[in-house]
Amino acid sequence: MMEPVDPSTLGPLPAPFWFIQFFKVLGFILHMVPMNLWFAGMFLTLVLYKREGHPRQWAERLATLMPVIIAFGVNFGIVPLLFIQVAYPWAFYPATILTAWFWLAIIGLLLVAYYGVYAFAFGVKPDRPMPAWRYAAGWVAAVFFLIIAILFSNGMSLMAAPERWKSIWLAHQVAGAATGTGHNFADSSLWHRWPMVLGMAFLTTAAWSLIDGMFFDAKADASYRQWLTKYAFVLGIIGAVIYVGSGTGYVFGSWPKEVFQYMWSGWRLPLTVLTGASPALVLVVLFLIRIRGLSPLTAALAGVAQLVVITLNAVSRQIVQNIELAHYAPVWKIPEKPDWGPMALFLGTFAVGTVVLVWMLQQLVRVHRGEPSVAES
Amino acid sequence: MHYPWWYVPVLTAPMLIAIIAVLHVLVSHYAVGGGLFFAVEVSHAYRTGNREYLAYLKRHAPFFILLTVVFGAITGVGIWWTIGLASPLATEVLIHTFVFGWATEWVFFVLELTSAFIFYYYWDRLPPRIHQAIAWIYAISAWMSLVLITGITAFMLHPGTWLESPSFWRGFFNPQFVPQVISRTGGAILLTALYVYLHSSLTLPGGEVRNLIIQRSTRPALLGAVLITVGGLAWLAFLPPSARMALEAAAVLTVLTVLIFALTIVVFVLLYLGPYRNPGWMTPGFAAALLLFGLAAFSTGEFIREAVRKPYVVYGVVLGNQILEKEVPEFRKEGFLQSGWWTRQFVADRYPQVIQNGRILPERLLQLSEQDRRLLGQVIFMHHCNDCHAAETGYSAVGPLLFSRPREMLVDMIRHLHETHYFMPPWSGTPEEAELVTDYLLSIAPERPRGIYPTLEQLEARR
């Protein structure tokens, strides 16, 4: 077991801990949306692409958007990873070094998977069949995404379990140097968290399908939207079952005692219950949509409901992570020395960047509506 | 050692950083220069109403996206991944110092991505003025990310006044910042021209558009070469003294420095003779040769940039072997094995007899068997030396450097590492630990190669 770290000996945090947590959680939420779409969506796309009618239409739609989705998913992943390294370097680096080859493999797999997605997406032509190699490339990408998620969970779950480091290290070392072939695959929490994310991915894909069909897909007609309501409901049920099943196993089967006690008491109790039960909210909305039909309001509600699921999950995960690591270094006791100037630079750029981003998206909306743009009018 | 050391056989872990970093910069500079290229050229094409040129630029865009958004972006994340694995302490120092620099750069990444996709996917759908504006948003965002990351990487070579008074701004605006921004901007412009030559020579059989592309890309390319030269000379002028000396003292770096100037001159001459004076020469073969020369110059430059920092990863702060410079006296006093959590745990697990009250007793280390002494010597070698040296074979392998050296010479060399070679980190262990490393090194030292100069005894015998 690793010895506890005296927080006062750790380098001071360059920002208040709440600030680091806020952006870590925000970044994680932003990352989860596109990541969920490629995690479950790519697999579903490949299956439905071989069918006809609306399933094929849905698959073609997601396939053509997938390269953009992946780009933003990877990009948004930078934020939580950056702030993880600010908050817990003493836990993050050892865990990833002990599993280095698995951790590094994520980059290689992602590169191949991303090109696989492009190969598949560029082969989507409504009027002609896709060459077999492009379809195969799509499958390679889908499988790689599933593996990447396991490898990522492998590193992250080990980060939260310093008590495992020593045995893994001693079993995979040459003269005390880590060979990087260690792994945490025996940790049950990994095998609960991975399907939990998969369950969430199905739910996100369901909500996204409705929003896209309602607001963005110009080819979506009444018949397609009708099909979407049924399809999203099925996806939602599958996602909720996987999420709740694996989540129950995660909470009751793999949480350490102190984490369990902490999360099931005080103000954390309603948060824990809500996090576990939140997919029901999405299911209720999807059920309403199934009965009453898709409208701008119900589509938006489905999106908001799924955002609540992801947000609750991200917030709970952050609290659990802090408690898991508190044994070794209570993160809230690490000295802080905020770097206000650069923080202002970031926040200022963030604000200006958001304005520019909104302006660009506004131009797209105008194109879709057939209106002249601001600069032209 | 604050973190476990990752042993990568033959190559050494930091070489993985170098490999991925070189692959990344060859594309990331195109991502920056390509932004300027598209912004300027699309504006020109719209202004002159040149539909053929616009059509070519539209064909160039997916090539650009597939290379930069996929390979460039993923290898960029790959660098980050690898530095955390192979150089965790330095990464921690950099992230603590520049977290908001990186966060700011991320905002520009988001703008880059969004504008790149809108620029490409909404081609012919956006009004020309908006399309151009989007191209400029991409160009500015991409250049800003170059500026931000350069401030951080330049800091690693020369933190300047940050060493006396650490602050984000002092670290960011370091002596190497402006020279590197100039040379990288030039590199981005030049490399983009070379990519454009290759793409256009492959996709356009000839005609006015191809001549136009060649004509319009040559002046920026020459400007890029000039900026690289100016920035490179300023880089040399503002190097820390040790890095400048390393360029002269390490034969490989001297050769590479000459090589990079030679390659830059070759590219410059080829640009002048080819596209500038004889646009007809721009066949795919000529364009490929130009690009290869350019890529070779870039790779060489990146390798030199990484290598001249020795013995530091972050100059004056973090040594190559993942020890803070300020910790060296403590390590020498307490012992290398004792001072690192991972090395201490290893000793505690294998040799509890050398530990008393939680401390490793140096004199007991020497009482271990020969085999155990070698193993502990190897432990120290792994954590103290393997960041730059493979053991028996591989990158800068230490074995072949040691043949036939007498034990006393080796012990003395280890105890005075940075005095024998100033680009080596200082020895950070006790005298007893130096003996252990010597035990290990002698066990991997190969025999004297046959045919090499004879010993004094042999020379005497020949007389």
Coordinates of C-alpha atoms in Angstrom, one line a residue, chain B residues 14-451:
Chain B
P14 CA 12.2 9.7 -23.6
M15 CA 13.0 8.7 -27.2
L16 CA 9.3 7.9 -27.6
I17 CA 8.6 11.6 -26.8
A18 CA 11.1 12.6 -29.5
I19 CA 9.6 10.3 -32.1
I20 CA 6.0 11.4 -31.5
A21 CA 7.1 15.0 -31.2
V22 CA 8.9 15.0 -34.5
L23 CA 6.0 13.3 -36.3
H24 CA 3.6 15.8 -34.7
V25 CA 5.5 19.0 -35.7
L26 CA 5.7 17.9 -39.3
V27 CA 2.0 18.1 -39.4
S28 CA 1.2 20.7 -36.8
H29 CA 3.2 23.4 -38.6
Y30 CA 1.2 22.7 -41.7
A31 CA -1.9 23.1 -39.6
V32 CA -0.8 26.6 -38.7
G33 CA 0.7 27.6 -42.1
G34 CA -2.2 26.0 -43.9
G35 CA -4.6 28.3 -42.0
L36 CA -2.7 31.4 -43.3
F37 CA -2.5 29.8 -46.8
F38 CA -6.3 29.2 -47.0
A39 CA -7.2 32.6 -45.5
V40 CA -5.0 34.5 -48.0
E41 CA -5.6 32.3 -51.0
V42 CA -9.4 32.0 -50.6
S43 CA -9.6 35.7 -50.2
H44 CA -7.5 36.2 -53.4
A45 CA -9.6 33.7 -55.3
Y46 CA -12.9 35.3 -54.3
R47 CA -11.5 38.8 -55.0
T48 CA -10.3 37.9 -58.5
G49 CA -13.3 35.6 -59.1
N50 CA -11.0 32.8 -60.0
R51 CA -13.4 29.8 -59.8
E52 CA -10.8 27.3 -60.9
Y53 CA -8.5 28.3 -58.1
L54 CA -11.3 28.1 -55.7
A55 CA -12.1 24.6 -56.9
Y56 CA -8.5 23.6 -56.3
L57 CA -8.5 25.1 -52.8
K58 CA -11.7 23.1 -52.1
R59 CA -9.9 20.0 -53.2
H60 CA -6.9 20.8 -51.0
A61 CA -9.1 21.2 -47.9
P62 CA -9.9 17.5 -47.3
F63 CA -6.3 16.6 -47.6
F64 CA -5.5 19.3 -45.1
I65 CA -8.3 18.2 -42.7
L66 CA -7.4 14.5 -42.9
L67 CA -3.8 15.3 -42.1
T68 CA -4.1 18.0 -39.5
V69 CA -7.4 17.3 -37.7
V70 CA -6.7 13.6 -37.4
F71 CA -3.0 12.9 -37.4
G72 CA -2.0 16.3 -36.1
A73 CA -4.5 16.4 -33.3
I74 CA -4.1 12.8 -32.2
T75 CA -0.3 13.0 -32.2
G76 CA -0.6 16.3 -30.3
V77 CA -2.5 14.4 -27.6
G78 CA 0.1 11.7 -28.0
I79 CA 2.9 14.0 -27.0
W80 CA 1.1 15.0 -23.9
W81 CA 0.4 11.3 -23.2
T82 CA 4.1 10.4 -23.6
I83 CA 5.6 13.3 -21.6
G84 CA 3.5 12.2 -18.7
L85 CA 4.8 8.7 -19.0
A86 CA 8.4 9.4 -19.7
S87 CA 9.0 12.7 -18.0
P88 CA 6.3 13.0 -15.2
L89 CA 8.1 15.4 -12.9
A90 CA 8.9 17.8 -15.7
T91 CA 5.3 17.5 -16.9
E92 CA 4.0 18.2 -13.4
V93 CA 6.2 21.3 -13.2
L94 CA 5.1 22.6 -16.6
I95 CA 1.4 21.9 -15.9
H96 CA 1.5 23.7 -12.5
T97 CA 3.3 26.6 -14.0
F98 CA 1.3 26.9 -17.3
V99 CA -2.0 25.3 -16.6
F100 CA -3.8 28.4 -17.8
G101 CA -1.6 28.8 -20.8
W102 CA -2.7 25.3 -21.8
A103 CA -6.3 26.0 -21.0
T104 CA -6.1 29.2 -23.1
E105 CA -4.6 27.2 -25.9
W106 CA -7.5 24.7 -25.6
V107 CA -10.0 27.6 -26.3
F108 CA -8.1 28.3 -29.5
F109 CA -8.2 24.6 -30.4
V110 CA -12.0 24.7 -30.1
L111 CA -12.1 27.7 -32.4
E112 CA -9.6 26.0 -34.8
L113 CA -11.7 22.8 -35.0
T114 CA -15.0 24.6 -35.4
S115 CA -13.8 27.0 -38.0
A116 CA -11.9 24.2 -39.9
F117 CA -15.1 22.1 -40.2
I118 CA -17.3 25.0 -41.1
F119 CA -14.8 26.2 -43.6
Y120 CA -14.7 22.8 -45.3
Y121 CA -18.2 21.5 -44.9
Y122 CA -20.0 24.8 -45.7
W123 CA -17.9 25.6 -48.8
D124 CA -20.2 27.0 -51.5
R125 CA -22.9 27.4 -48.9
L126 CA -21.6 30.3 -46.9
P127 CA -21.5 33.8 -48.5
P128 CA -17.9 34.6 -49.6
R129 CA -17.2 37.2 -47.0
I130 CA -18.3 34.9 -44.2
H131 CA -16.3 32.0 -45.7
Q132 CA -13.2 34.2 -45.7
A133 CA -13.9 35.4 -42.1
I134 CA -14.1 31.8 -41.0
A135 CA -10.8 31.1 -42.7
W136 CA -9.2 34.0 -40.9
I137 CA -10.6 32.8 -37.5
Y138 CA -9.0 29.5 -38.2
A139 CA -5.7 31.1 -39.2
I140 CA -5.5 33.4 -36.2
S141 CA -6.6 30.6 -33.8
A142 CA -4.0 28.2 -35.2
W143 CA -1.2 30.8 -35.0
M144 CA -2.2 31.7 -31.4
S145 CA -2.0 28.1 -30.4
L146 CA 1.5 28.0 -31.9
V147 CA 2.4 31.1 -29.9
L148 CA 1.0 29.7 -26.7
I149 CA 2.7 26.3 -26.9
T150 CA 6.0 27.9 -28.0
G151 CA 6.0 30.0 -24.8
I152 CA 5.9 26.7 -22.8
T153 CA 8.3 24.6 -24.8
A154 CA 10.8 27.6 -25.1
F155 CA 10.6 27.9 -21.3
M156 CA 12.0 24.3 -21.0
L157 CA 15.1 25.4 -22.7
H158 CA 15.6 28.8 -21.0
P159 CA 13.3 29.9 -18.2
G160 CA 15.1 33.2 -17.9
T161 CA 14.3 35.3 -14.9
W162 CA 11.6 32.8 -13.8
L163 CA 14.4 31.0 -12.0
E164 CA 14.8 33.9 -9.6
S165 CA 11.2 34.9 -9.4
P166 CA 8.8 32.2 -10.7
S167 CA 5.6 33.5 -12.3
F168 CA 3.6 32.6 -15.3
W169 CA 4.5 35.7 -17.3
R170 CA 8.2 35.6 -16.6
G171 CA 8.2 31.9 -17.6
F172 CA 6.1 32.5 -20.7
F173 CA 8.0 35.5 -22.0
N174 CA 11.4 33.8 -21.7
P175 CA 14.5 34.6 -23.7
Q176 CA 13.7 31.8 -26.2
F177 CA 10.1 32.8 -26.8
V178 CA 10.5 35.4 -29.6
P179 CA 13.2 33.5 -31.5
Q180 CA 11.2 30.3 -31.5
V181 CA 7.9 32.0 -32.4
I182 CA 9.7 33.6 -35.4
S183 CA 11.3 30.4 -36.5
R184 CA 8.2 28.3 -36.0
T185 CA 6.0 30.8 -37.9
G186 CA 8.5 30.7 -40.7
G187 CA 8.6 27.0 -40.5
A188 CA 4.8 26.8 -40.7
I189 CA 4.7 29.0 -43.8
L190 CA 7.6 27.2 -45.6
L191 CA 6.3 23.7 -44.8
T192 CA 2.8 24.6 -46.0
A193 CA 4.2 25.8 -49.3
L194 CA 6.0 22.5 -49.7
Y195 CA 2.9 20.5 -48.9
V196 CA 0.9 22.6 -51.4
Y197 CA 3.6 22.0 -54.1
L198 CA 3.3 18.3 -53.6
H199 CA -0.5 18.2 -53.5
S200 CA -0.9 20.5 -56.5
S201 CA 1.8 18.7 -58.6
L202 CA 0.0 15.4 -57.9
T203 CA -3.6 16.6 -58.5
L204 CA -3.1 19.2 -61.2
P205 CA -1.5 18.0 -64.4
G206 CA -0.6 21.5 -65.5
G207 CA -2.2 24.6 -66.7
E208 CA -2.8 28.1 -65.4
V209 CA -4.1 27.2 -61.9
R210 CA -1.0 25.1 -61.2
N211 CA 1.3 28.0 -62.4
L212 CA -0.7 30.4 -60.2
I213 CA -0.3 28.2 -57.1
I214 CA 3.4 27.8 -57.7
Q215 CA 3.8 31.5 -58.3
R216 CA 1.8 32.6 -55.3
S217 CA 3.3 30.1 -52.9
T218 CA 7.0 30.7 -53.7
R219 CA 7.3 34.2 -52.1
P220 CA 5.8 33.0 -48.8
A221 CA 8.0 30.0 -48.9
L222 CA 11.1 32.1 -49.3
L223 CA 9.9 34.4 -46.6
G224 CA 9.4 31.3 -44.4
A225 CA 13.0 30.2 -45.0
V226 CA 14.2 33.7 -44.1
L227 CA 12.2 33.7 -40.9
I228 CA 13.5 30.3 -40.0
T229 CA 17.1 31.6 -40.5
V230 CA 16.5 34.8 -38.5
G231 CA 14.7 32.9 -35.7
G232 CA 17.3 30.2 -35.8
L233 CA 20.2 32.7 -35.4
A234 CA 18.3 34.4 -32.5
W235 CA 17.7 31.0 -31.0
L236 CA 21.4 30.4 -31.1
A237 CA 22.1 33.8 -29.6
F238 CA 19.7 33.4 -26.7
L239 CA 20.7 29.8 -25.8
P240 CA 21.8 29.2 -22.3
P241 CA 25.6 28.9 -22.2
S242 CA 25.5 25.2 -21.4
A243 CA 23.2 24.5 -24.4
R244 CA 25.5 26.5 -26.7
M245 CA 28.5 24.5 -25.5
A246 CA 26.6 21.3 -25.9
L247 CA 26.2 22.1 -29.6
E248 CA 29.9 22.4 -29.9
A249 CA 30.9 19.6 -27.5
A250 CA 28.6 16.8 -28.6
A251 CA 29.8 15.7 -32.0
V252 CA 26.3 14.5 -33.1
L253 CA 24.8 17.9 -32.3
T254 CA 27.6 19.6 -34.2
V255 CA 26.9 17.4 -37.2
L256 CA 23.1 18.0 -36.9
T257 CA 23.5 21.7 -36.6
V258 CA 25.6 21.8 -39.8
L259 CA 23.0 19.5 -41.4
I260 CA 20.1 21.7 -40.5
F261 CA 21.8 24.8 -42.0
A262 CA 22.7 22.8 -45.1
L263 CA 19.2 21.5 -45.5
T264 CA 17.8 25.0 -45.1
I265 CA 20.2 26.2 -47.8
V266 CA 19.3 23.3 -50.1
V267 CA 15.5 24.1 -49.7
F268 CA 16.1 27.8 -50.2
V269 CA 18.2 27.1 -53.4
L270 CA 15.7 24.6 -54.7
L271 CA 12.9 27.1 -54.1
Y272 CA 14.7 29.8 -55.9
L273 CA 15.8 27.6 -58.9
G274 CA 12.6 25.6 -59.1
P275 CA 9.3 27.3 -58.4
Y276 CA 10.7 30.9 -58.4
R277 CA 12.8 30.8 -61.6
N278 CA 11.6 27.7 -63.4
P279 CA 8.0 26.8 -62.4
G280 CA 8.0 24.1 -65.0
W281 CA 10.3 22.1 -62.9
M282 CA 7.6 21.4 -60.4
T283 CA 6.9 17.8 -61.2
P284 CA 5.7 15.5 -58.4
G285 CA 9.2 14.2 -58.0
F286 CA 10.7 17.7 -57.5
A287 CA 7.9 18.6 -55.1
A288 CA 8.4 15.4 -53.2
A289 CA 12.2 16.0 -52.9
L290 CA 11.5 19.6 -51.7
L291 CA 9.1 18.3 -49.1
L292 CA 11.5 15.6 -48.0
F293 CA 14.3 18.1 -47.5
G294 CA 12.0 20.3 -45.6
L295 CA 10.8 17.5 -43.4
A296 CA 14.4 16.4 -42.8
A297 CA 15.3 20.0 -41.8
F298 CA 12.4 20.1 -39.4
S299 CA 13.1 16.8 -37.8
T300 CA 16.7 17.7 -37.3
G301 CA 15.8 21.0 -35.7
E302 CA 13.4 19.3 -33.3
F303 CA 15.9 16.7 -32.3
I304 CA 18.5 19.4 -31.6
R305 CA 16.0 21.5 -29.7
E306 CA 15.3 18.5 -27.4
A307 CA 19.0 17.4 -27.1
V308 CA 20.6 20.7 -26.2
R309 CA 18.7 20.9 -22.9
K310 CA 20.8 18.2 -21.4
P311 CA 21.3 17.6 -18.5
Y312 CA 17.9 19.2 -17.9
V313 CA 14.4 18.6 -19.0
V314 CA 13.4 22.0 -17.7
Y315 CA 16.5 24.1 -17.6
G316 CA 17.7 24.8 -14.1
V317 CA 14.7 23.1 -12.5
V318 CA 14.2 19.4 -13.5
L319 CA 17.1 17.2 -14.4
G320 CA 16.9 14.6 -17.1
N321 CA 16.7 11.8 -14.5
Q322 CA 13.5 13.3 -13.0
I323 CA 15.0 14.9 -10.0
L324 CA 14.6 18.5 -9.1
E325 CA 18.0 20.2 -9.2
K326 CA 17.5 21.6 -5.7
E327 CA 17.1 18.1 -4.4
V328 CA 20.5 16.8 -5.4
P329 CA 22.3 17.7 -2.2
E330 CA 19.6 15.9 -0.2
F331 CA 19.8 12.9 -2.4
R332 CA 23.6 12.7 -2.0
K333 CA 23.3 13.0 1.7
E334 CA 20.4 10.6 2.2
G335 CA 21.1 8.2 -0.6
F336 CA 19.5 7.8 -4.0
L337 CA 17.7 4.6 -3.0
Q338 CA 16.4 6.1 0.2
S339 CA 15.2 9.4 -1.4
G340 CA 12.8 7.9 -3.9
W341 CA 9.6 6.2 -2.8
W342 CA 9.8 3.5 -5.5
T343 CA 13.5 2.7 -5.0
R344 CA 13.1 2.7 -1.3
Q345 CA 10.1 0.3 -1.6
F346 CA 12.1 -2.0 -3.9
V347 CA 14.9 -2.2 -1.3
A348 CA 12.5 -2.8 1.5
D349 CA 10.8 -5.5 -0.4
R350 CA 13.9 -7.4 -1.5
Y351 CA 16.5 -6.5 1.1
P352 CA 14.9 -5.7 4.5
Q353 CA 18.2 -6.5 6.2
V354 CA 19.8 -3.2 4.9
I355 CA 17.0 -1.2 6.5
Q356 CA 17.0 0.1 10.1
N357 CA 14.2 2.4 11.5
G358 CA 12.9 2.9 8.0
R359 CA 16.3 4.0 6.6
I360 CA 18.6 2.3 4.2
L361 CA 22.0 2.0 5.7
P362 CA 24.6 2.6 2.9
E363 CA 27.3 0.5 4.6
R364 CA 25.0 -2.5 4.7
L365 CA 24.5 -2.2 0.9
L366 CA 28.1 -3.1 0.4
Q367 CA 27.8 -6.2 2.5
L368 CA 25.3 -7.7 0.1
S369 CA 26.3 -10.5 -2.3
E370 CA 27.8 -9.6 -5.6
Q371 CA 24.6 -10.5 -7.4
D372 CA 22.5 -8.4 -5.1
R373 CA 24.9 -5.5 -5.4
R374 CA 24.6 -5.7 -9.2
L375 CA 20.8 -5.7 -9.0
L376 CA 20.7 -2.7 -6.8
G377 CA 23.3 -1.0 -9.1
Q378 CA 20.9 -1.8 -11.9
V379 CA 18.0 -0.2 -9.9
I380 CA 20.1 3.0 -9.6
F381 CA 21.1 2.8 -13.2
M382 CA 17.4 2.5 -14.3
H383 CA 16.3 5.5 -12.3
H384 CA 19.4 7.7 -12.6
C385 CA 20.7 7.0 -16.1
N386 CA 18.1 5.2 -18.3
D387 CA 16.4 8.4 -19.3
C388 CA 19.3 9.0 -21.7
H389 CA 21.1 5.7 -21.9
A390 CA 20.1 2.2 -22.8
A391 CA 22.1 -0.5 -21.0
E392 CA 23.9 -2.9 -23.2
T393 CA 22.5 -2.1 -26.6
G394 CA 20.2 0.6 -27.9
Y395 CA 20.0 4.3 -27.8
S396 CA 23.3 5.8 -26.4
A397 CA 23.9 2.4 -24.8
V398 CA 26.3 2.8 -21.8
G399 CA 27.8 -0.7 -22.1
P400 CA 30.0 0.0 -25.2
L401 CA 31.2 3.2 -23.6
L402 CA 32.7 1.4 -20.6
F403 CA 34.9 -1.4 -22.0
S404 CA 38.1 -2.1 -20.1
R405 CA 37.8 0.8 -17.8
P406 CA 39.3 0.0 -14.5
R407 CA 36.9 0.0 -11.6
E408 CA 38.5 3.0 -9.8
M409 CA 38.1 5.1 -12.9
L410 CA 34.4 4.1 -13.2
V411 CA 33.7 4.8 -9.6
D412 CA 35.4 8.2 -9.8
M413 CA 33.6 9.0 -13.0
I414 CA 30.2 8.2 -11.5
R415 CA 30.9 10.2 -8.4
H416 CA 31.9 13.2 -10.5
L417 CA 29.4 12.8 -13.4
H418 CA 28.7 16.4 -14.2
E419 CA 32.4 17.3 -13.8
T420 CA 33.5 14.7 -16.4
H421 CA 30.7 15.7 -18.8
Y422 CA 28.9 18.8 -18.0
F423 CA 25.8 17.7 -19.9
M424 CA 25.4 14.8 -17.5
P425 CA 23.3 15.3 -14.4
P426 CA 25.2 15.4 -11.1
W427 CA 25.7 12.2 -9.3
S428 CA 22.8 12.0 -6.8
G429 CA 23.7 9.2 -4.5
T430 CA 26.2 8.2 -1.8
P431 CA 29.7 6.9 -2.4
E432 CA 28.5 3.4 -1.5
E433 CA 25.8 3.6 -4.2
A434 CA 28.4 4.7 -6.7
E435 CA 30.1 1.4 -5.9
L436 CA 26.8 -0.5 -6.6
V437 CA 26.4 1.2 -10.0
T438 CA 30.0 0.3 -10.8
D439 CA 29.3 -3.3 -10.0
Y440 CA 26.4 -3.3 -12.4
L441 CA 28.2 -1.4 -15.1
L442 CA 31.2 -3.7 -15.0
S443 CA 28.8 -6.6 -15.4
I444 CA 27.5 -5.3 -18.7
A445 CA 30.7 -3.8 -20.1
P446 CA 31.7 -5.7 -23.2
E447 CA 35.1 -7.0 -23.8
R448 CA 37.7 -4.8 -25.6
P449 CA 37.0 -5.1 -29.3
R450 CA 39.6 -7.1 -31.2
G451 CA 42.0 -5.1 -33.2

